[in-house]
Short mmCIF file of C-alpha atoms and ligand atoms in Angstrom, two decimals:
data_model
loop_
_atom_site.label_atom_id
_atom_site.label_comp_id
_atom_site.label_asym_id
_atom_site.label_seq_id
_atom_site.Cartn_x
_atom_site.Cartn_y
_atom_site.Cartn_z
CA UNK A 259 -2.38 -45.61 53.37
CA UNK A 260 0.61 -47.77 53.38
CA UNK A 261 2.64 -47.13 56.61
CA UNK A 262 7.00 -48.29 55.95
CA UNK A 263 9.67 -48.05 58.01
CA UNK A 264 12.03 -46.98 56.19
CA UNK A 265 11.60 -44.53 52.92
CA UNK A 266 14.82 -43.59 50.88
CA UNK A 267 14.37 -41.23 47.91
CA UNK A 268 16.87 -41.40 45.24
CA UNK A 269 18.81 -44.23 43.25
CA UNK A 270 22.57 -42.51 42.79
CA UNK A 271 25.60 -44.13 44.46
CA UNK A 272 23.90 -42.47 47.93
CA UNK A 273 20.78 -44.03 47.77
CA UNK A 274 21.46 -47.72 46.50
CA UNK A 275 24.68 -48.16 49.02
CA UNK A 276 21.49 -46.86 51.83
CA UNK A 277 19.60 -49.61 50.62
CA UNK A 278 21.91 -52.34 50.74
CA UNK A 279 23.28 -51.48 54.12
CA UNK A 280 18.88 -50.67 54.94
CA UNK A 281 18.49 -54.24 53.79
CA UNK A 282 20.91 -55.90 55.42
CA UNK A 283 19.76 -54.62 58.43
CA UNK A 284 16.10 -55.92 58.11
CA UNK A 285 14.58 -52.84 57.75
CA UNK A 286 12.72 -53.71 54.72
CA UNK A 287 13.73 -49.65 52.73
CA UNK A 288 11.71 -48.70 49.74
CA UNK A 289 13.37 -46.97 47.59
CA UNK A 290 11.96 -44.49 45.17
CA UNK A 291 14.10 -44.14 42.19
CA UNK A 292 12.98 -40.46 41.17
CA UNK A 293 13.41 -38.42 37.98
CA UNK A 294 16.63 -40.56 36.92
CA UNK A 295 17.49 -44.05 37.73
CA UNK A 296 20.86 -44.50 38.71
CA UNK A 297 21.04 -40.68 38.94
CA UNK A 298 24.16 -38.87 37.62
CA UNK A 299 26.80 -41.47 36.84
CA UNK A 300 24.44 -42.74 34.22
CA UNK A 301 25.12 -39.77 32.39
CA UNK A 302 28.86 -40.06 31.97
CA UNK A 303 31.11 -42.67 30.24
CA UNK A 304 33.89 -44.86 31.78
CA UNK A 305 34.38 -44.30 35.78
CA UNK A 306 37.64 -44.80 36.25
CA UNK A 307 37.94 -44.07 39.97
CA UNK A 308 35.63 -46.17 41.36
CA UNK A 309 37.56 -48.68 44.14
CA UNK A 310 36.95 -52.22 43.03
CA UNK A 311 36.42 -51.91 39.49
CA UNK A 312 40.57 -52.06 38.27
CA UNK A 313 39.72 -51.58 34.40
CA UNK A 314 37.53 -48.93 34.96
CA UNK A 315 33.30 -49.15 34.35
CA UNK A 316 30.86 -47.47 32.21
CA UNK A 317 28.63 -45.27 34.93
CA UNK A 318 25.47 -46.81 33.79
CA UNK A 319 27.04 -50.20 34.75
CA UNK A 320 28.40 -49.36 37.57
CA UNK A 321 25.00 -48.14 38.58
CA UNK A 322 23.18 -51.53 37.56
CA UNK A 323 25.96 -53.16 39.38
CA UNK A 324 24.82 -51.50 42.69
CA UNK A 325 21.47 -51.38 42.00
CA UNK A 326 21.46 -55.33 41.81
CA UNK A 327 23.16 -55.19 44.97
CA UNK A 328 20.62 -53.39 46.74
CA UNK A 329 17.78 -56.00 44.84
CA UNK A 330 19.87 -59.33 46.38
CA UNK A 331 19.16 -58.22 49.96
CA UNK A 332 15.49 -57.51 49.41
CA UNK A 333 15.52 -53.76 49.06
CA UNK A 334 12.26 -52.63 47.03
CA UNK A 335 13.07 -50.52 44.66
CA UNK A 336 10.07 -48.50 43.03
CA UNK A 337 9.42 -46.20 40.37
CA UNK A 338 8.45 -43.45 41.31
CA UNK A 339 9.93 -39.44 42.10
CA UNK A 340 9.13 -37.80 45.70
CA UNK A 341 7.60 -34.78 44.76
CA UNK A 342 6.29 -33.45 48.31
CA UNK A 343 6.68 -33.89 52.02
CA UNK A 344 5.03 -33.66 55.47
CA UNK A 345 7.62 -34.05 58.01
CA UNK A 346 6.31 -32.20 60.54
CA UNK A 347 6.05 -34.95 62.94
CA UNK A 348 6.62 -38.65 62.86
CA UNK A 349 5.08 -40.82 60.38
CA UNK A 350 6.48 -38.76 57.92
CA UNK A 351 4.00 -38.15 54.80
CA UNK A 352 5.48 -38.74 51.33
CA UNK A 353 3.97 -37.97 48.32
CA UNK A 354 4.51 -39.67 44.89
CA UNK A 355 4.45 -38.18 41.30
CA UNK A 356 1.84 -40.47 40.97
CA UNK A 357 -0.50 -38.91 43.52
CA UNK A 358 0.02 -41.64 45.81
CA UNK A 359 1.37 -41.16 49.43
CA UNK A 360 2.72 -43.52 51.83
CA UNK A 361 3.53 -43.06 55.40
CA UNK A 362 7.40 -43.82 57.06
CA UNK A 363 8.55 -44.07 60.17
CA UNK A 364 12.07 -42.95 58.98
CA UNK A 365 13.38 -41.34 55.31
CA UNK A 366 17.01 -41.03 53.53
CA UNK A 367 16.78 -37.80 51.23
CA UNK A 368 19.30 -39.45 48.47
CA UNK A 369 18.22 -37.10 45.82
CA UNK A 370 21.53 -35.84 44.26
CA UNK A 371 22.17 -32.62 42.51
CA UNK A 372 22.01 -31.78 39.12
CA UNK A 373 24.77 -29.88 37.11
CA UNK A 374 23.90 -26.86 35.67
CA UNK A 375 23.79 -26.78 31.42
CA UNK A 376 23.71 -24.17 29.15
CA UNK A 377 20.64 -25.09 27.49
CA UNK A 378 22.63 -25.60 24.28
CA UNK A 379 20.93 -27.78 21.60
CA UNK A 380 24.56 -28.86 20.66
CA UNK A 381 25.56 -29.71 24.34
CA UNK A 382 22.66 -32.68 24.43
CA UNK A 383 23.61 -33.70 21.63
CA UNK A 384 27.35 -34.45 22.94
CA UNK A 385 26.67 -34.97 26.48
CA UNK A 386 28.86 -38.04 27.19
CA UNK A 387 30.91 -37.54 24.09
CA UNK A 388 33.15 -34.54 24.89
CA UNK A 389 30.71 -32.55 26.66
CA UNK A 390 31.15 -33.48 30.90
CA UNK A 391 30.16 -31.62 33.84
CA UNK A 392 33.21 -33.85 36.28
CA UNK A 393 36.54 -32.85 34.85
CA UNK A 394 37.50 -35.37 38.27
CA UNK A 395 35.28 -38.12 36.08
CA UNK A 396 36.41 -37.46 32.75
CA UNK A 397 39.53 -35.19 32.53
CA UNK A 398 41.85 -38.52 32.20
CA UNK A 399 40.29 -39.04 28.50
CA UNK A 400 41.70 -35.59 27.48
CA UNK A 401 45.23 -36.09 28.61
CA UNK A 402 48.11 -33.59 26.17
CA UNK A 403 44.85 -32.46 24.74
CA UNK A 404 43.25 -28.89 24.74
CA UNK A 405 39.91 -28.71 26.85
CA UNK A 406 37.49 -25.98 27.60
CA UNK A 407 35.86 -25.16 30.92
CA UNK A 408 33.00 -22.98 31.32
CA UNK A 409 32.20 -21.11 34.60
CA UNK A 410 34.57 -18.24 36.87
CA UNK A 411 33.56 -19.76 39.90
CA UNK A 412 34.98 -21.78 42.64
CA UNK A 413 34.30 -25.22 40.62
CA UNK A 414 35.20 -23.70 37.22
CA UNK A 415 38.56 -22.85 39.09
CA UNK A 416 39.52 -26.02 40.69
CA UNK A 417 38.01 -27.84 37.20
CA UNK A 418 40.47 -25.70 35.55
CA UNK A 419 43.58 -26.20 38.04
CA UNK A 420 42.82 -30.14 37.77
CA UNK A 421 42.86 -29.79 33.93
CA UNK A 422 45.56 -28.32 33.54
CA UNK A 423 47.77 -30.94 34.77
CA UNK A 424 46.83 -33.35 32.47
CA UNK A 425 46.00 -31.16 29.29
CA UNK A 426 48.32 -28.98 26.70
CA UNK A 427 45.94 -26.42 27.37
CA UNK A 428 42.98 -25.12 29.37
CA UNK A 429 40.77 -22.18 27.93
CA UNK A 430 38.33 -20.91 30.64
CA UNK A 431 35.49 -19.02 29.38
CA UNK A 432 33.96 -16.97 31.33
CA UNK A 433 30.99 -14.13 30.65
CA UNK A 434 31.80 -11.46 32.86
CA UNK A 435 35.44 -9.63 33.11
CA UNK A 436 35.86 -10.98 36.62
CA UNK A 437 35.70 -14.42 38.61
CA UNK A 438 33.49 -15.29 40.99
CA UNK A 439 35.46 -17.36 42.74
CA UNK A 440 37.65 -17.04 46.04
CA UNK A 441 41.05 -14.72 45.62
CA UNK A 442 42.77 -18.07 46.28
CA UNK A 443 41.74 -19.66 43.28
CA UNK A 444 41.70 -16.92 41.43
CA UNK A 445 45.45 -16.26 42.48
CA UNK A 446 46.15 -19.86 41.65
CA UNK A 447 44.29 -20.29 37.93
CA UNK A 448 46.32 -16.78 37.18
CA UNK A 449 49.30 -18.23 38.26
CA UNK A 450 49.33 -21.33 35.85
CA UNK A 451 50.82 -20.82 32.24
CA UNK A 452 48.63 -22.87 30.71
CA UNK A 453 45.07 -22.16 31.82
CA UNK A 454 44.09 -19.50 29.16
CA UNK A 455 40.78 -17.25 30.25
CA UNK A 456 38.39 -15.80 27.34
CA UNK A 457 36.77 -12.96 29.37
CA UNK A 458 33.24 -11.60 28.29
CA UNK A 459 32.80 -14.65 26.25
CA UNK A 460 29.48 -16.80 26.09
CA UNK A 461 29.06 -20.22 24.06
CA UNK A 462 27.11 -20.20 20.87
CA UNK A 463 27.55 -23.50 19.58
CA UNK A 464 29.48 -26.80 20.66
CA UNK A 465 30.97 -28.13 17.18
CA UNK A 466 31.53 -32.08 16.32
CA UNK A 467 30.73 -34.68 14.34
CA UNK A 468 30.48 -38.55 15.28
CA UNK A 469 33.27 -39.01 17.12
CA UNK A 470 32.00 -36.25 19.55
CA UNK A 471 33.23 -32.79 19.95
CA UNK A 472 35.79 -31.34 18.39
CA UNK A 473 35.46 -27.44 18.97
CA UNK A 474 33.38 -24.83 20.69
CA UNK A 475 32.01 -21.31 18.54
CA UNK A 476 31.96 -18.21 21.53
CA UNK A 477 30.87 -14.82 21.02
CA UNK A 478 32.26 -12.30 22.75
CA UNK A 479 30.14 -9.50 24.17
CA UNK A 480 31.14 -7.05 21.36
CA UNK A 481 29.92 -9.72 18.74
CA UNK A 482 32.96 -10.87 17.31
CA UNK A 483 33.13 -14.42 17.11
CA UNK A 484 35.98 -17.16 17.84
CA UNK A 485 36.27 -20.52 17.54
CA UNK A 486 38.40 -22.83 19.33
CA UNK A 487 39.25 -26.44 18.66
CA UNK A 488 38.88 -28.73 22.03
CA UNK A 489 37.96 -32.43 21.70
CA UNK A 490 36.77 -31.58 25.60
CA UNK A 491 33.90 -29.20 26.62
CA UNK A 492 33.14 -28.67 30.69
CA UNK A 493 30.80 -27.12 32.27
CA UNK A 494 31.41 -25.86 35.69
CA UNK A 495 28.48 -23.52 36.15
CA UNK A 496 27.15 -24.65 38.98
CA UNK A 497 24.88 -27.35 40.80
CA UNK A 498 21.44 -27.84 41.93
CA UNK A 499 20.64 -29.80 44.52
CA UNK A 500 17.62 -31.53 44.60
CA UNK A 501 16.24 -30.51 47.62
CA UNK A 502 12.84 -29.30 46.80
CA UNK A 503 10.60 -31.48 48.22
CA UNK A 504 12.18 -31.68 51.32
CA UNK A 505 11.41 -27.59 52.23
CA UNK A 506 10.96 -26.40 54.59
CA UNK A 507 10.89 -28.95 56.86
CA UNK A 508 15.25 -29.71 56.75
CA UNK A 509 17.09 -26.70 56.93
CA UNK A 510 18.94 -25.89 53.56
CA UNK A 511 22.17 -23.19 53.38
CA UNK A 512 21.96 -20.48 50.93
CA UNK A 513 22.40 -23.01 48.12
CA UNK A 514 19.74 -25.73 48.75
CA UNK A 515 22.24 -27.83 49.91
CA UNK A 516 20.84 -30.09 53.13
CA UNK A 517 22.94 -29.52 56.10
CA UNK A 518 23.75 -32.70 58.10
CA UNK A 519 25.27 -32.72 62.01
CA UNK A 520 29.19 -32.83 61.42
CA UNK A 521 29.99 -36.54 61.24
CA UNK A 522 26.82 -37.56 60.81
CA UNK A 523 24.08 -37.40 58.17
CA UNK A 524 21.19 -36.62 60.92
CA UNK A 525 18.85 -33.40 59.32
CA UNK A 526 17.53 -30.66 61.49
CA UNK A 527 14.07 -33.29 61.55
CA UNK A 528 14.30 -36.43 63.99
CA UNK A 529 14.39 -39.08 61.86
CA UNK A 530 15.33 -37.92 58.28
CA UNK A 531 18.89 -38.63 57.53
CA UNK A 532 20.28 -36.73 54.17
CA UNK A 533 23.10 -38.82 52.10
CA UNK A 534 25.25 -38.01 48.75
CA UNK A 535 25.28 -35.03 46.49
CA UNK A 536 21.70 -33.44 48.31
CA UNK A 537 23.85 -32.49 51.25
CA UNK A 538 27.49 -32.30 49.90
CA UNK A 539 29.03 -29.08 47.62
CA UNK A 540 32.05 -30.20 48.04
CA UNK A 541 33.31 -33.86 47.36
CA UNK A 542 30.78 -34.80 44.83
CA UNK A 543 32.43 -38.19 43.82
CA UNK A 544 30.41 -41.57 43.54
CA UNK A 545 32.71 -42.94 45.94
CA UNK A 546 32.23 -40.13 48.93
CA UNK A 547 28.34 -40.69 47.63
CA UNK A 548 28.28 -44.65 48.94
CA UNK A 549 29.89 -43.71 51.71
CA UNK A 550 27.44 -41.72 53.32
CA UNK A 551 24.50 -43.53 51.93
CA UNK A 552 25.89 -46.34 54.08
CA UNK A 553 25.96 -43.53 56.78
CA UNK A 554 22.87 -42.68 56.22
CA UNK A 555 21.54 -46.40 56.88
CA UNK A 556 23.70 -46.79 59.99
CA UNK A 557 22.38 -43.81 61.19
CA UNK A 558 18.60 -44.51 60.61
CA UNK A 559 18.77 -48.04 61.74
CA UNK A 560 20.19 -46.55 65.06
CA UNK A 561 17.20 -43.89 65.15
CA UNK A 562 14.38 -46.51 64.93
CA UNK A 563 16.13 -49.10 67.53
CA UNK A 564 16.03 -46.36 69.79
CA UNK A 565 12.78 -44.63 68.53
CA UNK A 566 10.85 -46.81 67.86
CA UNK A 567 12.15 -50.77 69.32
CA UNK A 568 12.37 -51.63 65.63
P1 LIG B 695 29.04 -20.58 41.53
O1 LIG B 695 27.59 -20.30 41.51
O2 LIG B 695 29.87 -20.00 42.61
O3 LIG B 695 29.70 -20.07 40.16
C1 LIG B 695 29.09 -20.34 38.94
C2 LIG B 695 29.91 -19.68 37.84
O4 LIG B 695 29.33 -20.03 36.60
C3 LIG B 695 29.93 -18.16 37.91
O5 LIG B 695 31.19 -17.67 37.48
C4 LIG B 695 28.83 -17.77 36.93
O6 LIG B 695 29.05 -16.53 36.31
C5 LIG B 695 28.99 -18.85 35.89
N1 LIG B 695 27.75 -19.07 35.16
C6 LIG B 695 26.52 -19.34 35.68
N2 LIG B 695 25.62 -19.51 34.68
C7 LIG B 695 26.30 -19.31 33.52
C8 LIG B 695 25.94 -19.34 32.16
N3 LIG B 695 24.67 -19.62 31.78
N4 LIG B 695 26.88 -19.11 31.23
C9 LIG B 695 28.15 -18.86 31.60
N5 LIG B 695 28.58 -18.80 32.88
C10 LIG B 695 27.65 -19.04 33.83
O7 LIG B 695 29.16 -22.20 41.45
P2 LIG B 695 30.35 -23.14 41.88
O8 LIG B 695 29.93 -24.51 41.51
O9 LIG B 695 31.63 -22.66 41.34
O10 LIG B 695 30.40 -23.05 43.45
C11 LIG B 695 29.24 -23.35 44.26
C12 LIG B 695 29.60 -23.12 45.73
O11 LIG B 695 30.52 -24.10 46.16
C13 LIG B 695 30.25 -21.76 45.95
O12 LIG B 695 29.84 -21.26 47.19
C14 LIG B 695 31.72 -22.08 45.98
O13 LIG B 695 32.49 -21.15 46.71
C15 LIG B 695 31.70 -23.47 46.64
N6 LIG B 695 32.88 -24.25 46.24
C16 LIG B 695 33.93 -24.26 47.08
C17 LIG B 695 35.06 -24.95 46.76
C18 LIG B 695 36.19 -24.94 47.70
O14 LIG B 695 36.10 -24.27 48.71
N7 LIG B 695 37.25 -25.63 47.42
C19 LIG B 695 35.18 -25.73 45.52
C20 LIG B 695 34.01 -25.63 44.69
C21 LIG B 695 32.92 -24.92 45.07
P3 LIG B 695 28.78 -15.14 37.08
O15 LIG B 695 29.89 -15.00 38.06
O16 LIG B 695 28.81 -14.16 35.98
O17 LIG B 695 27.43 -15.27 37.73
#
């Protein structure tokens, strides 16, 4: 069985940044791309936030820009989606979708979450074009415009708060007659004239045509339809982080998210360093991502000088 050094699972911002700064460092990473290469940003339009790129980027390019990065200083970058683990004790086991398993001395968990969807035929069909699950990503394109934001929790909140600065109008529709989010936020989306909440109200249908979406159809939960007109359509239901294969050897909180030392991306496991979206409810931005992917690397570089006189 092939025995590495250094094993980092996942190819979003987290994962590539790992790999350059793995690289660089000599310690020869593999990378396993996993279920989506270039993970979440491929999945939205123009990034407009991303430091360096002043006329904004399409996430997909962005991601290939990175990607190359990671390929110039010799990272190897396979196919491939970590489906189990053995990290009971150093060599860690990893094993493939594939079948295959390799051995590593150290491993990045880079695996990113995944937003939560409907299940919607329609919202496929428009993801990208009017349908978003980052109203930090995409909110800009919907400035004086009327937008839509799905969810009552914490997220749907802020999503909503962040909205309505920029839009004419936020509607927030939400299935139950109460939020689940904090009193604060509550208080706060309440508070703001312009954030308009459709209680008891589920999505049917996202309407469009070519140009992308132009309305949703809700029901609400006496039947009776209603259709509003938004060009904008997010949802803010919740993430999923992709922690899975990881269990039970790093400790997870109550959501699946990985917790990390404060300050540091170290896991509960010697050795295993968690980076990006995996271990992070919170910031969630392609930027914050990179950043602790190149954590992640300093970290694990520092683990096997000591560990192991690599
Ligand atoms: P939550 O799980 O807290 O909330 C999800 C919301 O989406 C709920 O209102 C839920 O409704 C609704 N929902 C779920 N599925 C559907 C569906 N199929 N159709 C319609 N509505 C649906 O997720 P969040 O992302 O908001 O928050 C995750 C965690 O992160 C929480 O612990 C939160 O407190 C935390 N957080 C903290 C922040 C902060 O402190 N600033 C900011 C953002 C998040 P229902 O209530 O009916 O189940």
């Amino acid at each position: 069985m092939e025995t590495l050094k250094c094993v980092i699972a996942g190819s979003g911002p987290a994962g590539y940044t790992a790999a350059i700064y793995a690289a660089r460092a000599n310690l020869q990473p593999v990378l396993y791309e996993g279920v989506l290469r270039g993970g979440q940003l491929t999945t939205t339009t123009e990034i407009e936030n991303f430091p360096g790129y002043h006329q904004g980027v399409q996430g997909a390019q962005l991601m290939e820009d990175i990607r190359k990065q990671a390929l110039r200083f010799g990272a190897d970058l396979r196919t491939g989606i970590v489906t189990q683990t053995n990290l009971e004790a150093p060599p860690y086991r990893i094993r493939l979708d594939n079948g295959t398993e390799v051995m590593t001395q150290a491993l990045i968990i880079a695996t990113g979450a995944s937003a939560r969807y409907l299940g919607l035929e329609s919202e496929q069909r428009f993801k990208g074009m009017g349908v978003s699950a980052c109203a930090t990503c995409d909110g800009f394109f919907y400035r004086g415009k009327n937008v839509a934001v799905v969810g009552g929790g914490d997220t749907a909140c802020e999503e909503a708060i962040y909205l309505s600065a920029l839009c004419r109008k936020v509607y927030m529709i939400v299935r139950r007659n109460v939020l689940r989010a904090s009193q604060v936020m509550q208080d706060r989306v309440l508070n703001t004239p312009n954030i308009e909440i459709l209680w008891e109200h589920q999505t049917a249908e996202i309407l469009g045509d070519d140009s992308g979406v132009t309305g949703a159809r809700l029901v609400h939960k006496s039947g009776r339809e209603k259709v509003i007109d938004v060009p904008g359509f997010f949802l803010a239901i919740g993430h999923h982080p992709n922690s899975e294969p990881f269990l039970p050897w790093v400790q997870v909180n109550p959501d699946g998210y990985i917790i990390t030392q404060p300050k540091s991306t170290e896991t509960n496991v010697r050795g295993v360093f968690a980076a990006g979206d995996v271990q992070d409810p919170k910031y969630r931005q392609a930027v914050t991502a990179a950043g602790s992917g190149c954590m992640a690397a300093m970290d694990l570089e520092r683990y096997l000088s000591m560990q192991c006189g690599l």
